[in-house]
XYZ file of N, CA and C in Angstrom:
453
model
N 63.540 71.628 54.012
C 64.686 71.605 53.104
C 65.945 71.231 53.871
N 66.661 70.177 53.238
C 67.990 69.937 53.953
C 69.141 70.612 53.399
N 69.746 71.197 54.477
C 70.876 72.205 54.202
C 72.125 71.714 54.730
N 72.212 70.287 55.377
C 73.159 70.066 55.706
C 74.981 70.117 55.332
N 74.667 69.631 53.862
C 75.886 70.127 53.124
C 76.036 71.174 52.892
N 75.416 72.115 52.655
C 75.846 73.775 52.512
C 76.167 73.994 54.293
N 75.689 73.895 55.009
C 76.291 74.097 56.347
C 77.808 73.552 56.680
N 77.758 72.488 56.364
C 79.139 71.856 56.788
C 80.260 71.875 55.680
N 80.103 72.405 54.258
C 81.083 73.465 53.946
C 81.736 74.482 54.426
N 79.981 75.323 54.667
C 80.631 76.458 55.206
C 80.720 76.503 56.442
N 80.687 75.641 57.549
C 81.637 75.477 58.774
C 83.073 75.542 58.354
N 83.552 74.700 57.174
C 84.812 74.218 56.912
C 85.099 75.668 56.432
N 84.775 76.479 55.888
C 85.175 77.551 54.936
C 85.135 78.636 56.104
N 84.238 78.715 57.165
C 84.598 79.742 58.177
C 85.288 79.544 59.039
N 85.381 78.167 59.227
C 86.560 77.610 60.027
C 86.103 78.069 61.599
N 84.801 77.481 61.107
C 84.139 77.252 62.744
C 83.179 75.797 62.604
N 82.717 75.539 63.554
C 81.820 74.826 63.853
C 80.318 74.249 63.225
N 80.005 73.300 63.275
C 78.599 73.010 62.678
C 77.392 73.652 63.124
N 77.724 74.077 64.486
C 76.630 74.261 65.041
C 76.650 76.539 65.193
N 77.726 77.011 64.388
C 78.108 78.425 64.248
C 77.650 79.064 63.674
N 77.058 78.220 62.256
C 76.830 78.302 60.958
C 75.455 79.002 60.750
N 75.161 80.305 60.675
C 73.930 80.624 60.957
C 73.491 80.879 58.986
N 72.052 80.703 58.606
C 71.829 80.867 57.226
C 70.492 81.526 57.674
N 70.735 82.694 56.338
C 69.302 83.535 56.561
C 68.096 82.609 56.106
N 67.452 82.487 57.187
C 65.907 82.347 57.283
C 65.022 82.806 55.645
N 65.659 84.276 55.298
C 64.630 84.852 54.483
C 65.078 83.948 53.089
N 66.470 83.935 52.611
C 67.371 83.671 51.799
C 67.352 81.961 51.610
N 66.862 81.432 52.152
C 67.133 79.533 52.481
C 67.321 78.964 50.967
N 66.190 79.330 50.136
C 66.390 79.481 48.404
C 67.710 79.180 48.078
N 68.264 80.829 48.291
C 69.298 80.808 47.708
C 70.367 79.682 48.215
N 70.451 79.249 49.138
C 71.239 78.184 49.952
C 71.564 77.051 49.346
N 70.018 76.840 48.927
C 69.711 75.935 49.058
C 70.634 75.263 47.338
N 70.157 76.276 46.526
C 70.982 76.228 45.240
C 72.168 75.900 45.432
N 72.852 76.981 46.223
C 74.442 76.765 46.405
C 74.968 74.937 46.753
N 75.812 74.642 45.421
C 76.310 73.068 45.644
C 77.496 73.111 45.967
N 78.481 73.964 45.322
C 79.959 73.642 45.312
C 80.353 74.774 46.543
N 81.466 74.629 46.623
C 82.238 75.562 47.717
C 82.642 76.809 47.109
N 82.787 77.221 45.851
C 82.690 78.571 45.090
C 81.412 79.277 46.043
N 79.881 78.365 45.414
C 78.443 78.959 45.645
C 78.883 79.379 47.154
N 78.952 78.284 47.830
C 78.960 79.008 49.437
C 79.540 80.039 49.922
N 80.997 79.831 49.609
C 81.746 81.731 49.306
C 80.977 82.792 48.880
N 80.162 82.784 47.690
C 79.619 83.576 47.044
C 78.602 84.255 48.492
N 77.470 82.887 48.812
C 76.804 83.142 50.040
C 76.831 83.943 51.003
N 78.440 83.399 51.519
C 79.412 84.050 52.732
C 79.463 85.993 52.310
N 80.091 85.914 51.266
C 80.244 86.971 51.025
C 78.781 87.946 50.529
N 77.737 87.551 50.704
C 76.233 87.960 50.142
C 75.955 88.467 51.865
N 76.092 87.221 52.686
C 75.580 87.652 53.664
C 74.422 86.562 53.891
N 74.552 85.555 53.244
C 72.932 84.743 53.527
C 73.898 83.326 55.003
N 74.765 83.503 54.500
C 75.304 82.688 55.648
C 76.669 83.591 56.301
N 76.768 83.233 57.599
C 77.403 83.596 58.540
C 77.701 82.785 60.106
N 79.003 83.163 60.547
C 79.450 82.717 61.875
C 78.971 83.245 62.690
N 77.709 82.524 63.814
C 77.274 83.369 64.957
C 78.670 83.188 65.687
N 78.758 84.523 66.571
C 79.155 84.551 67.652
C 80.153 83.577 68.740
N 81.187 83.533 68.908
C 81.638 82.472 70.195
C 80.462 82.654 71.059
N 80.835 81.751 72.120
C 80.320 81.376 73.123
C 81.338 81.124 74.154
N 81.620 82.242 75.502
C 82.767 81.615 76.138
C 82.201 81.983 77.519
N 83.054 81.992 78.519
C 82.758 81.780 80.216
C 83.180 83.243 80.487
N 82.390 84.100 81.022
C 82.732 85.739 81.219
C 84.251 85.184 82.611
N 85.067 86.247 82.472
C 85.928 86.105 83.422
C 85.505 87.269 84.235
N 84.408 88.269 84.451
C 83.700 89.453 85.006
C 84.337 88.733 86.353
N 83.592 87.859 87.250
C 84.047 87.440 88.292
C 84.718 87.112 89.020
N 85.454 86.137 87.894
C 87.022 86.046 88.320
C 87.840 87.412 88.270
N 87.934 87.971 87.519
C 88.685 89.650 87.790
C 88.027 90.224 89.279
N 87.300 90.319 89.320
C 86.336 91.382 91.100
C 87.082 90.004 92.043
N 87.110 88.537 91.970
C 87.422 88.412 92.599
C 89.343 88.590 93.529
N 89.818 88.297 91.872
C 91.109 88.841 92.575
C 91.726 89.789 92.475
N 90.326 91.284 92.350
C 90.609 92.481 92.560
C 90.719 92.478 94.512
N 89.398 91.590 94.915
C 89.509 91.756 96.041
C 90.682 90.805 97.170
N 91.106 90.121 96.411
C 92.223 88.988 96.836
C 93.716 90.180 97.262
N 93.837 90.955 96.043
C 94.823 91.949 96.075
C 94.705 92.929 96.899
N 93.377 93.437 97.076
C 93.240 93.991 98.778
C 93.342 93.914 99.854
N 93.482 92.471 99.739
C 93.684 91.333 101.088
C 92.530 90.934 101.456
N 91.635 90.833 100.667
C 90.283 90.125 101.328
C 90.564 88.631 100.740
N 89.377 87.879 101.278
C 89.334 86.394 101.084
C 90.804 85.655 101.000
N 91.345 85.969 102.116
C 92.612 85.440 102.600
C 92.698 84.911 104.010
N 91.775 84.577 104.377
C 91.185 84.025 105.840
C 91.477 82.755 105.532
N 91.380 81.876 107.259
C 91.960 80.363 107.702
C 90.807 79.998 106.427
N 89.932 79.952 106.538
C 89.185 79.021 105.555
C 89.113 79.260 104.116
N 90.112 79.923 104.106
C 90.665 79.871 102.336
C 92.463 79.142 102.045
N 92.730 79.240 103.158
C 94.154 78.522 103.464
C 94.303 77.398 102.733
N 95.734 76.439 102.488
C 95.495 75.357 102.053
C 97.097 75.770 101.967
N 98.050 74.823 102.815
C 99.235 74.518 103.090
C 99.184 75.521 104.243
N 100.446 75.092 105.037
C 100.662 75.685 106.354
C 101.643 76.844 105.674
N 102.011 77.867 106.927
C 102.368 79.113 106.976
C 103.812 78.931 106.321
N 104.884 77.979 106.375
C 105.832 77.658 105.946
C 105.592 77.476 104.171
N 104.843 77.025 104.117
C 104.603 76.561 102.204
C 104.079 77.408 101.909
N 103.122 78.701 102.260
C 102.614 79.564 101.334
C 103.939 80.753 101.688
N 104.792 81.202 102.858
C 105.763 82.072 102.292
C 106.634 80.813 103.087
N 107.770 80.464 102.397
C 108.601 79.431 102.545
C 109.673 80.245 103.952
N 109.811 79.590 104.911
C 110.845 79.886 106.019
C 112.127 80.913 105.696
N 112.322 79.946 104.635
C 113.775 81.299 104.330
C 113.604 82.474 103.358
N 112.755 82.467 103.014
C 112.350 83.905 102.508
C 111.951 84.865 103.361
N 111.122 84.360 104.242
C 110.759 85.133 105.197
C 112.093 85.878 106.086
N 113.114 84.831 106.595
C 113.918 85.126 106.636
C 115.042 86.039 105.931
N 115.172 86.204 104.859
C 115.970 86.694 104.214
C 115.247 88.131 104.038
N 113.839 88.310 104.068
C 113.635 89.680 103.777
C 113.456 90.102 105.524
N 113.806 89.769 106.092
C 114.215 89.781 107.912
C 115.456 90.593 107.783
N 116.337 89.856 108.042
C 118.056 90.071 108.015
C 118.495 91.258 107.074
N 118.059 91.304 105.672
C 118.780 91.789 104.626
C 118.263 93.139 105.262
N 117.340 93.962 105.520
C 117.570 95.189 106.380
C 117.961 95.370 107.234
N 118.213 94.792 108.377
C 118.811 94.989 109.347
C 120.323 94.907 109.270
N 120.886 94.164 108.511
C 121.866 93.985 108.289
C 122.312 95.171 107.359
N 121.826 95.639 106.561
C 122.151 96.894 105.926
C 121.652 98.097 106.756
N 120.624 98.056 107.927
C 120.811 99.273 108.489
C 122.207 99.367 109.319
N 122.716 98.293 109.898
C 123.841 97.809 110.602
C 125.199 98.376 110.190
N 125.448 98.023 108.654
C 126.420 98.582 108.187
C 126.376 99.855 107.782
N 125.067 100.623 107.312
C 124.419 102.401 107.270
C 125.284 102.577 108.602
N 124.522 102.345 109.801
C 125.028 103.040 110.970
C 126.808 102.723 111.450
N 127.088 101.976 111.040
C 128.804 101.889 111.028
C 129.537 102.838 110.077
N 129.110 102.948 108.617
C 129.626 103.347 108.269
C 129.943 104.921 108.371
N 128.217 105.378 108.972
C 128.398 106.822 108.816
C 128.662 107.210 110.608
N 129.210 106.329 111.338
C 129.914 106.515 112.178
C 129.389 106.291 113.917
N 127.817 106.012 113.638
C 127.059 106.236 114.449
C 127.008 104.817 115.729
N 128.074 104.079 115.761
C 128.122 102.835 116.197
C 129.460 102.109 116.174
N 130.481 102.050 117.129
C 132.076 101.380 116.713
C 131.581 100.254 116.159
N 132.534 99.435 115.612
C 132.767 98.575 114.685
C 132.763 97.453 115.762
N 133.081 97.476 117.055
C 132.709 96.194 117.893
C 131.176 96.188 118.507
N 130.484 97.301 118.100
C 129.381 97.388 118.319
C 128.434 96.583 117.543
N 128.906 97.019 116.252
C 128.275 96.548 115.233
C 128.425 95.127 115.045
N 129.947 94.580 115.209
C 129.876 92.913 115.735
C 129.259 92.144 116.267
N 129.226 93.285 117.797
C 127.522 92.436 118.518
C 126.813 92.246 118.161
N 125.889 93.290 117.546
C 124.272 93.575 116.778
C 124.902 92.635 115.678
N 125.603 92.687 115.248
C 125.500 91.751 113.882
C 125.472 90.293 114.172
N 125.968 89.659 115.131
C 125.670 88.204 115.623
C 124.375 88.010 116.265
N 124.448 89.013 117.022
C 122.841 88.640 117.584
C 121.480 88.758 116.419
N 122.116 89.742 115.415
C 120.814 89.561 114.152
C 120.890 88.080 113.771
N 122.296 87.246 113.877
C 122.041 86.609 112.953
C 121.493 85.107 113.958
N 121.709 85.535 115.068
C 120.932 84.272 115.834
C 119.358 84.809 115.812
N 118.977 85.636 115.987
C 116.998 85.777 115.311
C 116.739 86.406 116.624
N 117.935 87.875 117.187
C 116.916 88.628 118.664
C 116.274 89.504 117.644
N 116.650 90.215 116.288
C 115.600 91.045 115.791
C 114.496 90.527 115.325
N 113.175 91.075 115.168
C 111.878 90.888 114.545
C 112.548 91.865 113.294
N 112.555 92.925 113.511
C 112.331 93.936 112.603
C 113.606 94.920 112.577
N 114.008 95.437 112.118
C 114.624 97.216 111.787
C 114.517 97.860 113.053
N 112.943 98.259 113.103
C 112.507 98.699 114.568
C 113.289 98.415 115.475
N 113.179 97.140 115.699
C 113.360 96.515 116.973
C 115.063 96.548 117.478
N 115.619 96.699 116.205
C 117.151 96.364 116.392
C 117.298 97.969 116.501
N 117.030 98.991 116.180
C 116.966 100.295 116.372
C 116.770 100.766 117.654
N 115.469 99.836 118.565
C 115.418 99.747 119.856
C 116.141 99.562 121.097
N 117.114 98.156 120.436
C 118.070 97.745 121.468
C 119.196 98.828 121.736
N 119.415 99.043 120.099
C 120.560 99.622 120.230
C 120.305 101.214 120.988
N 119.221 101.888 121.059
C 118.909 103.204 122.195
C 118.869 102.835 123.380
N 118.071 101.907 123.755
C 117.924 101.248 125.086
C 119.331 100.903 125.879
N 120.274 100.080 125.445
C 121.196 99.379 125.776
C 122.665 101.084 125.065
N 122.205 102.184 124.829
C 122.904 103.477 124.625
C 124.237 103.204 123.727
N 123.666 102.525 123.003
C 124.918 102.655 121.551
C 124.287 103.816 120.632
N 123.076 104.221 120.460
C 122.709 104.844 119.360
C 121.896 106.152 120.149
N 122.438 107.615 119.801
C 121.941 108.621 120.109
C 120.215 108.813 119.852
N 119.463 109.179 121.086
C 118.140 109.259 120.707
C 118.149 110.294 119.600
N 117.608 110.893 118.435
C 117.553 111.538 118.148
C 115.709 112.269 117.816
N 116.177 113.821 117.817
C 114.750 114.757 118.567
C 114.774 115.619 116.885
């Protein structure tokens, strides 16, 4: 029995696909009757025809994988692709450099712990690149006895 036109109504009427269009096996009869697009509604709503299911690509994998990306795994040279400059750009790196040190700089001036020509120094030399880190500028300044060890 050809059911083609009752199928490709009711693709149009479920507003899926030709190939979505599932019709009961037991029911084909009744289908088969159905001519106009009323009958097929009627169908739809009987239950002798129906929309199987999508069909799509599980994202299961893709999620675990950049569950583990966010852990820092699979971030090795052989997943790379642009040099160290293009994946964190030079002056960002920079800027999250300076912007603490430079605010621990003015912390310790303000609350007294460093004269103000002290802080001139350390503040030029941050900005020519002797700090790495906070740390490090915390270092000089004990070492070189601007800043009280504290116990």
């Amino acid at each position: 029995m050809d059911l083609k036109n009752q199928k490709r109504m009711a693709a149009d009427i479920l507003g899926c696909g030709f190939s979505r269009v599932w019709i009961d096996p037991n029911r084909i009869d009744d289908v088969a009757d159905a001519i106009t697009r009323a009958d097929i509604r009627k169908a739809i709503d009987s239950g002798s025809i129906r929309a199987k299911p999508e069909k799509g690509v599980s994202r299961g994998r893709a999620r675990y994988k950049l569950a583990q990306r966010a852990k820092g795994r699979r971030r090795g040279q052989g997943s790379r692709k642009g040099a160290a400059g293009a994946r964190t750009p030079t002056k960002k790196r920079w800027i999250q450099t300076i912007r603490p040190i430079r605010a621990t700089l003015r912390e310790l001036k303000e609350e007294g712990k460093i004269s103000r020509s002290t802080y001139r120094l350390f503040y030029r030399k941050a900005k020519g690149g002797m700090f790495r880190s906070k740390r490090q500028l915390l270092l000089h300044l004990r070492t070189q006895g601007h800043l009280k060890e504290e116990i």
